[in-house]
Each structure stands twice: as C-alpha cells, then as structure tokens.
Short mmCIF file of C-alpha atoms in Angstrom, two decimals:
data_model
loop_
_atom_site.label_atom_id
_atom_site.label_comp_id
_atom_site.label_asym_id
_atom_site.label_seq_id
_atom_site.Cartn_x
_atom_site.Cartn_y
_atom_site.Cartn_z
CA UNK A 1 -12.03 -38.96 -14.57
CA UNK A 2 -12.05 -35.22 -13.19
CA UNK A 3 -10.52 -32.81 -15.37
CA UNK A 4 -10.56 -30.28 -12.53
CA UNK A 5 -10.28 -30.12 -9.40
CA UNK A 6 -10.81 -27.12 -7.72
CA UNK A 7 -10.17 -26.44 -3.42
CA UNK A 8 -11.43 -25.64 -1.12
CA UNK A 9 -14.45 -26.91 -0.64
CA UNK A 10 -15.46 -24.01 1.52
CA UNK A 11 -13.72 -21.13 2.56
CA UNK A 12 -14.01 -18.05 5.55
CA UNK A 13 -12.64 -14.91 5.48
CA UNK A 14 -12.67 -11.63 7.46
CA UNK A 15 -14.39 -8.69 5.53
CA UNK A 16 -11.50 -6.85 4.54
CA UNK A 17 -9.20 -10.42 4.10
CA UNK A 18 -8.00 -11.74 0.17
CA UNK A 19 -9.89 -15.07 -0.72
CA UNK A 20 -8.06 -17.28 -2.74
CA UNK A 21 -9.33 -20.49 -4.67
CA UNK A 22 -7.28 -23.00 -6.46
CA UNK A 23 -8.20 -25.11 -9.72
CA UNK A 24 -6.21 -27.52 -11.46
CA UNK A 25 -6.72 -29.32 -14.38
CA UNK A 26 -5.46 -32.63 -16.74
CA UNK A 27 -5.63 -31.96 -20.01
CA UNK A 28 -3.36 -29.17 -22.30
CA UNK A 29 -6.51 -29.39 -24.59
CA UNK A 30 -8.12 -26.31 -22.90
CA UNK A 31 -7.66 -22.60 -23.99
CA UNK A 32 -10.11 -20.74 -21.83
CA UNK A 33 -10.22 -20.45 -18.29
CA UNK A 34 -13.15 -18.91 -16.59
CA UNK A 35 -14.51 -18.36 -12.87
CA UNK A 36 -18.32 -17.90 -12.69
CA UNK A 37 -20.20 -16.65 -9.10
CA UNK A 38 -23.41 -18.13 -8.37
CA UNK A 39 -25.44 -16.59 -5.44
CA UNK A 40 -28.80 -19.03 -4.12
CA UNK A 41 -31.19 -19.73 -6.34
CA UNK A 42 -29.86 -18.12 -9.55
CA UNK A 43 -27.61 -19.43 -12.35
CA UNK A 44 -24.12 -18.89 -12.52
CA UNK A 45 -22.37 -15.51 -14.10
CA UNK A 46 -19.39 -15.04 -15.54
CA UNK A 47 -16.99 -13.09 -13.32
CA UNK A 48 -13.36 -13.30 -14.91
CA UNK A 49 -11.54 -15.37 -17.06
CA UNK A 50 -8.03 -15.56 -19.17
CA UNK A 51 -6.55 -17.38 -21.67
CA UNK A 52 -3.42 -19.32 -21.29
CA UNK A 53 -1.09 -16.52 -23.04
CA UNK A 54 -1.16 -14.61 -20.10
CA UNK A 55 -0.57 -15.40 -16.54
CA UNK A 56 -2.19 -12.72 -15.19
CA UNK A 57 -5.90 -10.72 -15.36
CA UNK A 58 -6.93 -8.79 -12.79
CA UNK A 59 -10.22 -6.85 -12.76
CA UNK A 60 -10.96 -4.35 -9.69
CA UNK A 61 -10.33 -6.60 -6.76
CA UNK A 62 -10.90 -9.77 -8.80
CA UNK A 63 -7.11 -11.71 -10.12
CA UNK A 64 -6.85 -14.48 -11.67
CA UNK A 65 -3.29 -15.86 -11.76
CA UNK A 66 -2.06 -18.58 -14.24
CA UNK A 67 0.53 -21.25 -14.64
CA UNK A 68 0.18 -23.15 -17.47
CA UNK A 69 3.69 -25.33 -16.66
CA UNK A 70 1.93 -26.46 -13.80
CA UNK A 71 -1.44 -26.77 -15.06
CA UNK A 72 -3.12 -24.71 -12.05
CA UNK A 73 -4.74 -21.51 -11.78
CA UNK A 74 -6.70 -20.10 -8.88
CA UNK A 75 -9.07 -16.81 -8.44
CA UNK A 76 -7.52 -14.14 -6.00
CA UNK A 77 -10.60 -11.65 -4.25
CA UNK A 78 -8.74 -8.89 -2.91
CA UNK A 79 -10.51 -6.58 0.33
CA UNK A 80 -13.22 -9.18 1.19
CA UNK A 81 -16.56 -7.95 1.14
CA UNK A 82 -19.82 -9.85 2.59
CA UNK A 83 -21.01 -9.08 -0.81
CA UNK A 84 -19.17 -11.44 -2.14
CA UNK A 85 -20.53 -14.53 -0.15
CA UNK A 86 -21.57 -17.10 -2.40
CA UNK A 87 -20.18 -20.23 -4.81
CA UNK A 88 -17.52 -19.32 -7.11
CA UNK A 89 -16.65 -22.10 -9.47
CA UNK A 90 -13.81 -22.59 -11.81
CA UNK A 91 -14.22 -24.14 -15.32
CA UNK A 92 -12.04 -25.39 -18.37
CA UNK A 93 -13.35 -25.09 -21.99
CA UNK A 94 -12.17 -26.17 -24.92
CA UNK A 95 -11.70 -24.22 -28.31
CA UNK A 96 -15.14 -26.21 -29.73
CA UNK A 97 -17.48 -24.72 -26.68
CA UNK A 98 -17.14 -27.55 -23.80
CA UNK A 99 -16.89 -26.30 -20.29
CA UNK A 100 -16.06 -28.97 -17.61
CA UNK A 101 -16.50 -27.13 -14.29
CA UNK A 102 -14.91 -27.40 -10.79
CA UNK A 103 -16.92 -28.85 -7.70
CA UNK A 104 -17.21 -25.18 -6.25
CA UNK A 105 -16.56 -22.95 -3.25
CA UNK A 106 -18.40 -21.50 -0.87
CA UNK A 107 -16.74 -18.71 0.32
CA UNK A 108 -18.28 -16.82 3.53
CA UNK A 109 -16.80 -13.54 4.13
CA UNK A 110 -17.39 -12.31 7.92
CA UNK A 111 -18.42 -8.69 8.86
CA UNK B 1 -32.37 -7.82 -23.58
CA UNK B 2 -34.35 -9.87 -20.88
CA UNK B 3 -31.31 -12.07 -20.91
CA UNK B 4 -32.05 -16.63 -21.30
CA UNK B 5 -35.05 -17.18 -20.47
CA UNK B 6 -36.19 -20.76 -18.81
CA UNK B 7 -39.64 -22.35 -17.96
CA UNK B 8 -41.39 -23.27 -15.80
CA UNK B 9 -39.20 -22.44 -12.96
CA UNK B 10 -40.39 -25.14 -10.91
CA UNK B 11 -41.56 -28.30 -11.66
CA UNK B 12 -43.05 -31.49 -9.44
CA UNK B 13 -43.53 -34.29 -10.99
CA UNK B 14 -44.26 -37.73 -10.02
CA UNK B 15 -41.81 -40.88 -11.30
CA UNK B 16 -42.74 -42.14 -14.34
CA UNK B 17 -44.06 -38.62 -16.03
CA UNK B 18 -42.81 -37.14 -18.69
CA UNK B 19 -41.30 -33.40 -18.35
CA UNK B 20 -40.35 -30.79 -20.34
CA UNK B 21 -38.13 -27.88 -19.88
CA UNK B 22 -37.90 -24.87 -22.19
CA UNK B 23 -35.16 -22.74 -22.75
CA UNK B 24 -34.94 -19.05 -24.79
CA UNK B 25 -31.68 -17.95 -25.47
CA UNK B 26 -30.32 -14.48 -25.90
CA UNK B 27 -31.43 -13.31 -28.98
CA UNK B 28 -28.16 -13.83 -31.72
CA UNK B 29 -26.44 -16.15 -29.55
CA UNK B 30 -25.29 -19.34 -31.38
CA UNK B 31 -24.24 -21.53 -28.99
CA UNK B 32 -26.97 -22.88 -26.89
CA UNK B 33 -25.97 -25.00 -23.54
CA UNK B 34 -28.09 -27.36 -20.95
CA UNK B 35 -26.58 -28.28 -17.65
CA UNK B 36 -27.96 -30.13 -14.72
CA UNK B 37 -26.71 -28.76 -10.90
CA UNK B 38 -26.91 -31.36 -8.14
CA UNK B 39 -25.41 -31.21 -4.52
CA UNK B 40 -23.38 -34.65 -5.30
CA UNK B 41 -22.25 -34.27 -8.98
CA UNK B 42 -22.28 -30.25 -9.12
CA UNK B 43 -22.67 -28.49 -12.27
CA UNK B 44 -22.28 -31.05 -15.30
CA UNK B 45 -22.92 -29.81 -18.56
CA UNK B 46 -25.42 -32.13 -20.63
CA UNK B 47 -25.14 -31.10 -24.37
CA UNK B 48 -24.49 -28.12 -26.69
CA UNK B 49 -25.65 -26.96 -29.35
CA UNK B 50 -24.30 -24.51 -32.47
CA UNK B 51 -26.13 -22.99 -34.48
CA UNK B 52 -28.96 -25.39 -33.60
CA UNK B 53 -27.18 -28.20 -34.26
CA UNK B 54 -26.18 -30.88 -31.33
CA UNK B 55 -22.65 -30.73 -30.86
CA UNK B 56 -21.89 -32.80 -28.06
CA UNK B 57 -24.26 -34.85 -25.82
CA UNK B 58 -22.00 -36.53 -24.13
CA UNK B 59 -23.00 -35.42 -20.26
CA UNK B 60 -26.64 -36.88 -21.34
CA UNK B 61 -26.82 -39.43 -18.84
CA UNK B 62 -29.48 -41.95 -20.23
CA UNK B 63 -31.70 -42.14 -23.33
CA UNK B 64 -34.53 -41.10 -21.11
CA UNK B 65 -33.06 -37.78 -22.28
CA UNK B 66 -33.32 -35.63 -25.40
CA UNK B 67 -32.84 -32.38 -26.11
CA UNK B 68 -34.11 -30.51 -29.63
CA UNK B 69 -33.22 -27.12 -30.52
CA UNK B 70 -35.81 -26.24 -33.36
CA UNK B 71 -34.77 -22.99 -34.25
CA UNK B 72 -32.28 -20.47 -32.90
CA UNK B 73 -34.67 -18.91 -30.26
CA UNK B 74 -35.80 -22.12 -28.52
CA UNK B 75 -34.96 -25.12 -27.22
CA UNK B 76 -36.06 -28.48 -25.14
CA UNK B 77 -34.85 -30.70 -22.58
CA UNK B 78 -37.42 -33.88 -22.27
CA UNK B 79 -37.00 -36.46 -19.26
CA UNK B 80 -39.26 -39.49 -20.09
CA UNK B 81 -39.72 -41.53 -18.25
CA UNK B 82 -38.70 -39.29 -14.75
CA UNK B 83 -37.27 -40.49 -11.78
CA UNK B 84 -36.21 -39.52 -8.22
CA UNK B 85 -32.67 -39.21 -9.01
CA UNK B 86 -33.39 -36.71 -11.93
CA UNK B 87 -33.98 -34.29 -9.37
CA UNK B 88 -31.83 -31.36 -9.99
CA UNK B 89 -31.62 -27.75 -11.39
CA UNK B 90 -31.30 -27.95 -14.74
CA UNK B 91 -29.65 -24.32 -16.21
CA UNK B 92 -29.75 -23.05 -19.69
CA UNK B 93 -27.26 -21.28 -21.07
CA UNK B 94 -26.25 -19.05 -24.28
CA UNK B 95 -23.36 -17.86 -26.04
CA UNK B 96 -22.46 -16.14 -29.14
CA UNK B 97 -19.46 -17.80 -30.10
CA UNK B 98 -17.94 -21.17 -28.75
CA UNK B 99 -15.18 -18.94 -26.43
CA UNK B 100 -18.20 -16.35 -25.77
CA UNK B 101 -19.19 -15.40 -22.08
CA UNK B 102 -22.09 -18.23 -21.45
CA UNK B 103 -24.86 -16.34 -20.06
CA UNK B 104 -27.33 -18.71 -17.69
CA UNK B 105 -30.56 -18.68 -16.84
CA UNK B 106 -32.26 -18.69 -13.39
CA UNK B 107 -32.87 -22.60 -13.57
CA UNK B 108 -35.72 -24.27 -13.35
CA UNK B 109 -35.64 -26.80 -10.45
CA UNK B 110 -37.14 -30.35 -11.04
CA UNK B 111 -38.39 -32.58 -7.69
CA UNK B 112 -39.46 -35.95 -9.43
CA UNK B 113 -41.27 -37.67 -6.66
#
C-alpha cells in the first residue's frame, strides 16, 4: 500500500514560471511533511518542511501549502530558475522518525 | 563538520559475494537511517536506529540484509550473499531527534554482476 502519492512524475517549466508538485497521503498518523531536493549523483537534501498545525510555510521562493482535511500538501517554486532543475521528493514522517518518500518529480527549468 | 560519510562510494561485485557498506553519521546525531534508491522502487527506508538501537527494520528486504550500529559514530549495512537485484544506490542519513532534519550522505552505488 502506497502511503504517499506524488505527482507529476516529471515537469517542464520555463524560467521565471511557477513549478507546482503535489503529494497526497493516506494515513493521519504523520506529523511532519518535508520536501527534499536531489541533484544527480548526490543525496537528497532537505528543502523545506511543514508541520500539520499550519497551512502554509514560505522560505524564499519555496512554499509548502498543506491541506490537512484533504491529506494533501504541495510545493510551489516561484520564479523557477535553471538551477532548480533537480528531482524533488515529498515525504511523510511519523513522530517516531520513520520516513516514507514519494516517487519523486523530475523538474526541468528551461532557460 | 564533514557531513555524513559513506564508503565505498562505488562497489562492483559478483553475485554471491558479501558486500559491506559503511556509514559515519554526523557527530551528535542520535538517529541513523539506511535507504535504498532504485528507478523502479524509488527511495525506500530499510532500517533506522536511535541511540545505536534498531527501531524499525521492516524495510529490510530479506534475511540477506543486515545492519549494525556498534557505536554512535559507525554503522554497517551488509548484504550476504549479494544478488543482481540488489544493485542500487544506498544512502545513509542521520538526524538529531526523530523529527530533525535528515542529512544524507553521498551514497554508495552498488552494482552486482
């Protein structure tokens, strides 16, 4: 049973555009929702994370929107840049620290 | 801090051989995670430790896989015997607290022929 579903699988955006990646989860036992960014040949790195007691968190050009009732959260990248081209993973964490990752979204930002 | 250190970075072995992957977490971190990444299955949590004690090994695929953490600064993931389907990138990550930021190592790229 897949606990977190991520979409789209791939995304192409023009420079300056908005990139939106969505995740939906199935279990209400999760209480921490991070997004990771991974460049080829590197390990994932935490980009931004949110807890379920807030509906939105913004850090620079990156924003997480969280809808607890719908069990969905999304990553918005404003003013997308070619350097943002990478694979993005959402994850859901239990309070015991166990992480389950989405399948990833490959983002390509065209100059 | 040097970050999470993994060795070797690349490993090529033949089916049936034993493979040992090594990880040094960030000093002071009390959680250590082992992940496997493949195109087919994505990023999977294999096992994680808290204060050197295994907490959840439900992601370990088979008895051929075993992991140990003899002290706070070292962990191993062993595959014996290895099979071609074990070919993947294996990541180690560490965090301070279960909800702390997980810092990933550079990974070990394993190819089993």
